Coordinates of C-alpha atoms in Angstrom, one line a residue:
X193 CA -15.9 79.6 -106.7
X194 CA -13.0 81.9 -105.7
X195 CA -10.6 81.1 -103.0
X196 CA -13.0 83.0 -100.7
X197 CA -13.6 80.1 -98.3
X198 CA -9.8 79.5 -97.8
X199 CA -8.8 83.1 -97.3
X200 CA -11.1 83.7 -94.4
X201 CA -8.2 82.7 -92.2
X202 CA -6.4 85.9 -93.2
X203 CA -8.4 87.7 -90.6
X204 CA -5.9 89.4 -88.3
X205 CA -6.9 89.5 -84.7
X206 CA -5.4 89.7 -81.2
X207 CA -6.3 86.8 -79.0
X208 CA -5.9 86.8 -75.3
X209 CA -6.4 83.4 -73.7
X210 CA -8.1 83.7 -70.3
X211 CA -8.2 80.3 -68.7
X212 CA -9.9 78.6 -71.6
X213 CA -10.7 75.0 -71.0
X214 CA -12.8 72.3 -72.5
X215 CA -15.6 72.6 -70.0
X216 CA -16.2 76.2 -70.9
X217 CA -15.7 75.5 -74.6
X218 CA -18.6 73.1 -74.8
X219 CA -21.1 75.7 -73.5
X220 CA -22.9 75.7 -76.9
X221 CA -23.5 72.0 -77.1
X222 CA -25.3 72.0 -73.7
X223 CA -27.6 74.8 -74.8
X224 CA -28.4 73.0 -78.0
X225 CA -29.1 69.7 -76.2
X226 CA -31.7 71.5 -74.0
X227 CA -33.3 73.1 -77.0
X228 CA -33.5 69.7 -78.8
X229 CA -35.7 68.4 -76.0
X230 CA -38.4 70.8 -77.0
X231 CA -38.0 71.0 -80.7
X232 CA -36.8 68.4 -83.2
X233 CA -35.4 71.1 -85.5
X234 CA -31.9 72.1 -84.5
X235 CA -31.2 75.8 -85.2
X236 CA -27.5 75.7 -85.9
X237 CA -26.7 79.4 -86.0
X238 CA -26.4 81.5 -82.8
X239 CA -27.8 84.6 -84.5
X240 CA -30.7 82.7 -86.0
X241 CA -32.6 84.8 -88.5
X242 CA -30.0 87.6 -88.0
X243 CA -31.9 89.7 -85.5
X244 CA -28.9 91.1 -83.7
X245 CA -26.1 93.5 -84.7
X246 CA -23.2 91.2 -84.3
X247 CA -20.9 91.2 -87.3
X248 CA -17.6 92.4 -88.6
X249 CA -16.7 93.4 -92.2
X250 CA -13.6 91.6 -93.4
X251 CA -11.7 92.8 -96.5
X252 CA -10.3 89.5 -97.6
X253 CA -7.6 91.2 -99.7
X254 CA -6.0 92.9 -96.7
X255 CA -7.2 90.6 -93.9
X256 CA -8.3 93.7 -92.0
X257 CA -11.6 94.8 -90.6
X258 CA -13.5 97.7 -92.1
X259 CA -14.7 99.4 -88.9
X260 CA -17.3 101.6 -90.7
X261 CA -19.3 98.6 -91.8
X262 CA -18.9 96.5 -88.6
X263 CA -21.4 96.2 -85.8
X264 CA -20.7 94.5 -82.5
X265 CA -23.0 96.5 -80.2
X266 CA -25.4 93.6 -79.7
X267 CA -22.9 90.7 -79.9
X268 CA -23.3 90.1 -76.2
X269 CA -27.1 89.4 -76.8
X270 CA -26.6 86.6 -79.3
X271 CA -25.8 83.9 -76.8
X272 CA -22.4 82.5 -77.8
X273 CA -20.1 82.5 -74.8
X274 CA -17.9 85.5 -74.0
X275 CA -14.6 85.5 -72.1
X276 CA -13.6 82.1 -73.6
X277 CA -11.5 83.3 -76.5
X278 CA -11.6 87.1 -76.0
X279 CA -11.3 88.7 -79.4
X280 CA -10.0 92.0 -80.5
X281 CA -10.1 92.6 -84.2
X282 CA -7.5 94.7 -86.0
X283 CA -9.1 97.4 -88.2
X284 CA -7.8 99.2 -91.3
X285 CA -7.7 102.5 -89.4
X286 CA -5.2 101.1 -86.9
X287 CA -7.8 100.6 -84.1
X288 CA -9.2 97.4 -82.7
X289 CA -12.8 96.6 -82.0
X290 CA -14.5 93.9 -79.9
X291 CA -17.8 92.9 -78.4
X292 CA -18.5 94.1 -74.9
X293 CA -18.2 90.5 -73.6
X294 CA -15.3 89.7 -76.0
X295 CA -17.4 87.1 -77.8
X296 CA -16.8 86.4 -81.4
X297 CA -19.1 88.0 -84.0
X298 CA -22.0 85.9 -85.1
X299 CA -21.2 86.4 -88.8
X300 CA -18.7 88.1 -91.1
X301 CA -19.6 90.4 -94.0
X302 CA -16.9 90.0 -96.6
X303 CA -15.5 91.5 -99.8
X304 CA -13.2 89.9 -102.3
X305 CA -11.1 91.8 -105.0
X306 CA -12.3 95.2 -103.8
X307 CA -10.1 97.8 -102.1
X308 CA -11.4 99.7 -99.1
X309 CA -11.5 103.0 -101.0
X310 CA -14.1 101.5 -103.3
X311 CA -16.7 101.5 -100.5
X312 CA -19.9 103.1 -101.7
X313 CA -18.4 104.0 -105.0
X314 CA -19.0 102.8 -108.6
X315 CA -17.2 100.6 -109.4
X316 CA -17.3 99.4 -105.8
X317 CA -19.3 97.7 -103.1
X318 CA -21.6 98.4 -100.2
X319 CA -23.5 96.8 -97.5
X320 CA -26.4 98.7 -95.8
X321 CA -29.1 97.5 -93.4
X322 CA -32.7 98.2 -92.7
X323 CA -34.3 97.5 -89.4
X324 CA -37.8 98.2 -88.1
X325 CA -38.7 99.2 -84.6
X326 CA -39.5 95.7 -83.5
X327 CA -35.8 94.9 -83.4
X328 CA -36.0 92.2 -80.8
X329 CA -37.9 89.7 -82.9
X330 CA -37.7 90.8 -86.5
X331 CA -34.7 90.0 -88.8
X332 CA -32.4 92.8 -90.0
X333 CA -32.5 93.4 -93.8
X334 CA -29.2 93.5 -95.6
X335 CA -28.6 95.2 -99.0
X336 CA -25.5 94.0 -100.8
X337 CA -24.2 96.0 -103.8
X338 CA -21.6 94.5 -106.0
X339 CA -20.9 97.0 -108.8
X340 CA -18.2 95.7 -111.1
X341 CA -19.6 96.8 -114.4
X342 CA -17.3 99.8 -114.7
X343 CA -14.3 98.1 -113.2
X344 CA -11.1 98.2 -115.2
X345 CA -10.6 94.4 -115.2
X346 CA -14.0 93.1 -116.2
X347 CA -12.9 89.4 -116.1
X348 CA -11.8 89.5 -112.4
X349 CA -14.3 87.8 -110.1
X350 CA -15.5 90.1 -107.3
X351 CA -17.6 88.9 -104.4
X352 CA -19.5 90.4 -101.5
X353 CA -21.7 88.6 -98.9
X354 CA -22.0 86.9 -95.5
X355 CA -19.8 84.1 -94.1
X356 CA -20.8 82.0 -91.1
X357 CA -17.8 80.1 -89.7
X358 CA -16.9 77.3 -87.3
X359 CA -13.3 76.6 -86.5
X360 CA -13.0 73.1 -85.1
X361 CA -10.1 72.4 -82.7
X362 CA -9.4 69.3 -80.7
X363 CA -8.0 69.7 -77.1
X364 CA -5.5 67.4 -75.5
X365 CA -8.2 65.7 -73.4
X366 CA -9.9 64.6 -76.7
X367 CA -12.8 67.1 -76.6
X368 CA -13.6 69.6 -79.3
X369 CA -14.3 73.3 -79.0
X370 CA -18.0 74.1 -79.4
X371 CA -20.2 77.1 -79.8
X372 CA -17.6 79.8 -80.0
X373 CA -18.2 81.3 -83.4
X374 CA -21.2 81.4 -85.7
X375 CA -22.4 77.9 -84.9
X376 CA -23.9 76.7 -81.6
X377 CA -22.0 73.4 -81.7
X378 CA -19.4 71.5 -83.6
X379 CA -22.1 69.7 -85.7
X380 CA -21.3 66.5 -87.7
X381 CA -23.0 65.6 -90.9
X382 CA -24.0 62.2 -89.6
X383 CA -26.1 63.9 -86.9
X384 CA -28.7 64.9 -89.4
X385 CA -31.2 63.4 -91.9
X386 CA -31.7 66.9 -93.3
X387 CA -29.6 70.1 -93.3
X388 CA -31.6 73.0 -94.7
X389 CA -30.6 76.6 -95.3
X390 CA -33.5 79.0 -95.2
X391 CA -33.1 82.6 -96.4
X392 CA -35.3 85.3 -97.9
X393 CA -34.0 87.3 -100.8
X394 CA -35.2 89.8 -103.4
X395 CA -33.4 91.6 -106.2
X396 CA -32.6 95.2 -106.0
X397 CA -30.8 95.7 -109.4
X398 CA -28.6 94.1 -112.0
X399 CA -27.2 95.1 -115.3
X400 CA -25.4 93.4 -118.1
X401 CA -21.7 93.8 -118.9
X402 CA -20.7 96.8 -121.1
X403 CA -19.0 94.3 -123.5
X404 CA -20.3 90.8 -123.5
X405 CA -17.6 88.1 -123.2
X406 CA -17.4 84.5 -122.0
X407 CA -17.7 84.2 -118.3
X408 CA -18.9 87.7 -117.7
X409 CA -22.1 88.0 -115.7
X410 CA -23.2 87.6 -112.1
X411 CA -24.8 85.0 -109.8
X412 CA -25.8 84.6 -106.2
X413 CA -25.1 81.4 -104.3
X414 CA -25.5 79.8 -100.9
X415 CA -22.6 77.5 -100.0
X416 CA -22.2 74.8 -97.3
X417 CA -18.8 73.9 -96.0
X418 CA -17.6 70.9 -94.0
X419 CA -14.4 69.0 -93.5
X420 CA -13.3 65.5 -92.5
X421 CA -11.0 65.3 -89.5
X422 CA -8.7 62.6 -88.1
X423 CA -8.5 61.7 -84.5
X424 CA -5.8 64.2 -83.9
X425 CA -7.9 67.1 -85.3
X426 CA -6.1 67.3 -88.6
X427 CA -8.1 68.1 -91.7
X428 CA -8.1 65.2 -94.2
X429 CA -10.4 66.8 -96.8
X430 CA -12.4 70.0 -97.1
X431 CA -15.7 70.0 -99.1
X432 CA -17.9 72.8 -100.3
X433 CA -21.3 72.4 -102.0
X434 CA -23.3 75.5 -103.1
X435 CA -26.6 76.2 -104.9
X436 CA -26.7 79.1 -107.3
X437 CA -30.2 80.6 -107.0
X438 CA -29.8 83.7 -109.2
X439 CA -28.1 83.4 -112.6
X440 CA -29.6 86.0 -114.9
X441 CA -26.9 85.7 -117.5
X442 CA -27.2 81.9 -117.9
X443 CA -23.6 81.3 -116.9
X444 CA -22.5 77.6 -117.0
X445 CA -18.8 77.2 -116.2
X446 CA -19.2 73.4 -116.5
X447 CA -20.2 73.9 -120.1
X448 CA -22.8 71.2 -120.1
X449 CA -26.4 72.3 -120.5
X450 CA -27.6 68.7 -119.7
X451 CA -26.5 68.6 -116.0
X452 CA -27.1 70.7 -112.9
X453 CA -23.5 71.5 -112.3
X454 CA -22.7 75.2 -112.5
X455 CA -19.0 74.9 -111.6
X456 CA -16.7 72.3 -110.0
X457 CA -13.1 71.8 -108.9
X458 CA -12.1 68.4 -107.7
X459 CA -8.5 68.6 -109.1
X460 CA -6.6 71.7 -108.2
X461 CA -6.2 70.8 -104.5
X462 CA -6.0 67.1 -103.5
X463 CA -7.4 67.9 -100.1
X464 CA -10.5 69.9 -101.3
X465 CA -13.6 69.2 -103.3
X466 CA -15.8 72.1 -104.4
X467 CA -18.9 72.2 -106.5
X468 CA -21.7 74.7 -107.3
X469 CA -25.1 73.6 -108.6
X470 CA -27.9 75.3 -110.4
X471 CA -31.1 75.7 -108.4
X472 CA -33.2 76.1 -111.5
X473 CA -31.8 72.8 -113.0
X474 CA -32.3 71.0 -109.7
X475 CA -36.0 72.1 -109.7
X476 CA -35.5 74.4 -106.6
X477 CA -36.9 77.8 -106.2
X478 CA -34.7 80.6 -107.7
X479 CA -34.8 84.3 -108.4
X480 CA -36.2 85.2 -111.8
X481 CA -35.0 88.0 -114.0
X482 CA -37.9 90.4 -113.5
X483 CA -36.6 93.7 -111.9
X484 CA -40.2 94.5 -111.0
X485 CA -40.5 91.5 -108.7
X486 CA -39.9 93.3 -105.4
X487 CA -41.3 90.6 -103.1
X488 CA -39.0 88.5 -100.9
X489 CA -38.7 84.9 -102.1
X490 CA -37.8 82.0 -99.7
X491 CA -34.9 79.9 -100.7
X492 CA -34.7 76.5 -99.0
X493 CA -33.7 72.9 -99.8
X494 CA -31.9 70.0 -98.3
X495 CA -28.1 69.7 -98.6
X496 CA -27.8 66.1 -97.6
X497 CA -29.0 64.4 -100.8
X498 CA -26.9 66.9 -102.8
X499 CA -23.8 65.9 -100.8
X500 CA -24.4 62.3 -101.4
X501 CA -25.1 62.7 -105.2
X502 CA -22.6 65.3 -106.2
X503 CA -19.6 65.1 -103.9
X504 CA -17.2 62.2 -103.7
X505 CA -17.6 59.5 -101.0
X506 CA -15.8 60.3 -97.7
X507 CA -12.1 59.7 -97.8
X508 CA -11.1 56.1 -97.3
X509 CA -11.4 55.1 -93.7
X510 CA -13.7 58.0 -92.9
X511 CA -17.5 58.5 -92.6
X512 CA -19.9 61.4 -92.2
X513 CA -19.2 60.9 -88.4
X514 CA -15.8 62.5 -89.1
X515 CA -17.3 65.4 -91.2
X516 CA -17.7 68.6 -89.1
X517 CA -19.7 71.5 -90.4
X518 CA -17.4 74.5 -91.0
X519 CA -19.5 77.2 -92.6
X520 CA -22.4 78.7 -94.6
X521 CA -21.8 81.4 -97.1
X522 CA -24.2 83.6 -99.0
X523 CA -22.7 85.9 -101.6
X524 CA -22.9 87.4 -105.1
X525 CA -20.1 86.8 -107.6
X526 CA -19.7 89.3 -110.4
X527 CA -17.5 89.7 -113.5
X528 CA -18.0 93.0 -115.3
X529 CA -21.6 93.4 -114.1
X530 CA -23.6 95.2 -111.4
X531 CA -25.8 93.2 -109.1
X532 CA -27.4 94.1 -105.8
X533 CA -29.8 92.1 -103.6
X534 CA -31.7 92.2 -100.3
X535 CA -31.2 89.4 -97.8
X536 CA -32.9 88.6 -94.5
X537 CA -34.0 85.8 -92.1
X538 CA -31.0 83.6 -92.7
X539 CA -31.2 80.2 -91.0
X540 CA -29.4 76.8 -91.1
X541 CA -31.6 74.1 -89.6
X542 CA -30.9 70.4 -89.1
X543 CA -33.3 67.5 -88.6
X544 CA -32.0 64.5 -86.7

């Protein structure tokens, strides 16, 4: 519920254009079409299940990459095309990093309202990974620590998590770029009868604020982003719908115990609609408050009925055919609390 999903564009990078054209840019869609012939489930993410080291850590306050927490050594194994938009990413130490084939990273790890010198400190943040020897097939485990309990400003929202991005762009010949970033294609909402995230999570630790106050606490959410585009490639409206699957402090920014809305903003920006929903109130699986529960829990549900029930209708003159998927975010938000959780096996799957 921060401006996280808009400030991703602060990422500072050096782009060298090497003969990019629409035929090379649609590489991802051809791959997906072939896969669909054998399986009705469309796996929308290149790094499906997060089995490869292919991510950068973006400090959203500076727009720079934290090189110590970034891994691109296996980015060339993910499958998204290299040498189309060759990326070099500017780091906070003055260097640049890139994948060996110059492909974009499959995902970004992000922080919001933390300085780089708070890495692995308290108050502070951290991302660490665990990987078994069967690295080819087994998902990497991520541990996210968001320790804001001792922060000076206990009412400031701090976030840490993963962001999967797609940046739609229309070329002069009328085609769209495809498969260059986290997503294997420029998917449209109308293509699917179901869109399901699937992730496995378990709690590591959490603790209450030192001083209780309204709005203080922590939660974990999985958000889905898409936008409506006109024929020229201009964004008409951006939408975000998220499901909060961990809410140990019973936060409700909508102040209505009788509905499933955790928070919403349909007013502050006329070109944006954002809403977070409570998994528990929707009847979905969620993380309980037991610290002794150290087993992974699978979080999955269908975004499509939630979009139709809780978000406004498409803008006048537009349909879901004009709505292109732009992202999937999994993150913890904290005000004056400590919260850490394990995450693995992240997927976003569509059913035609």
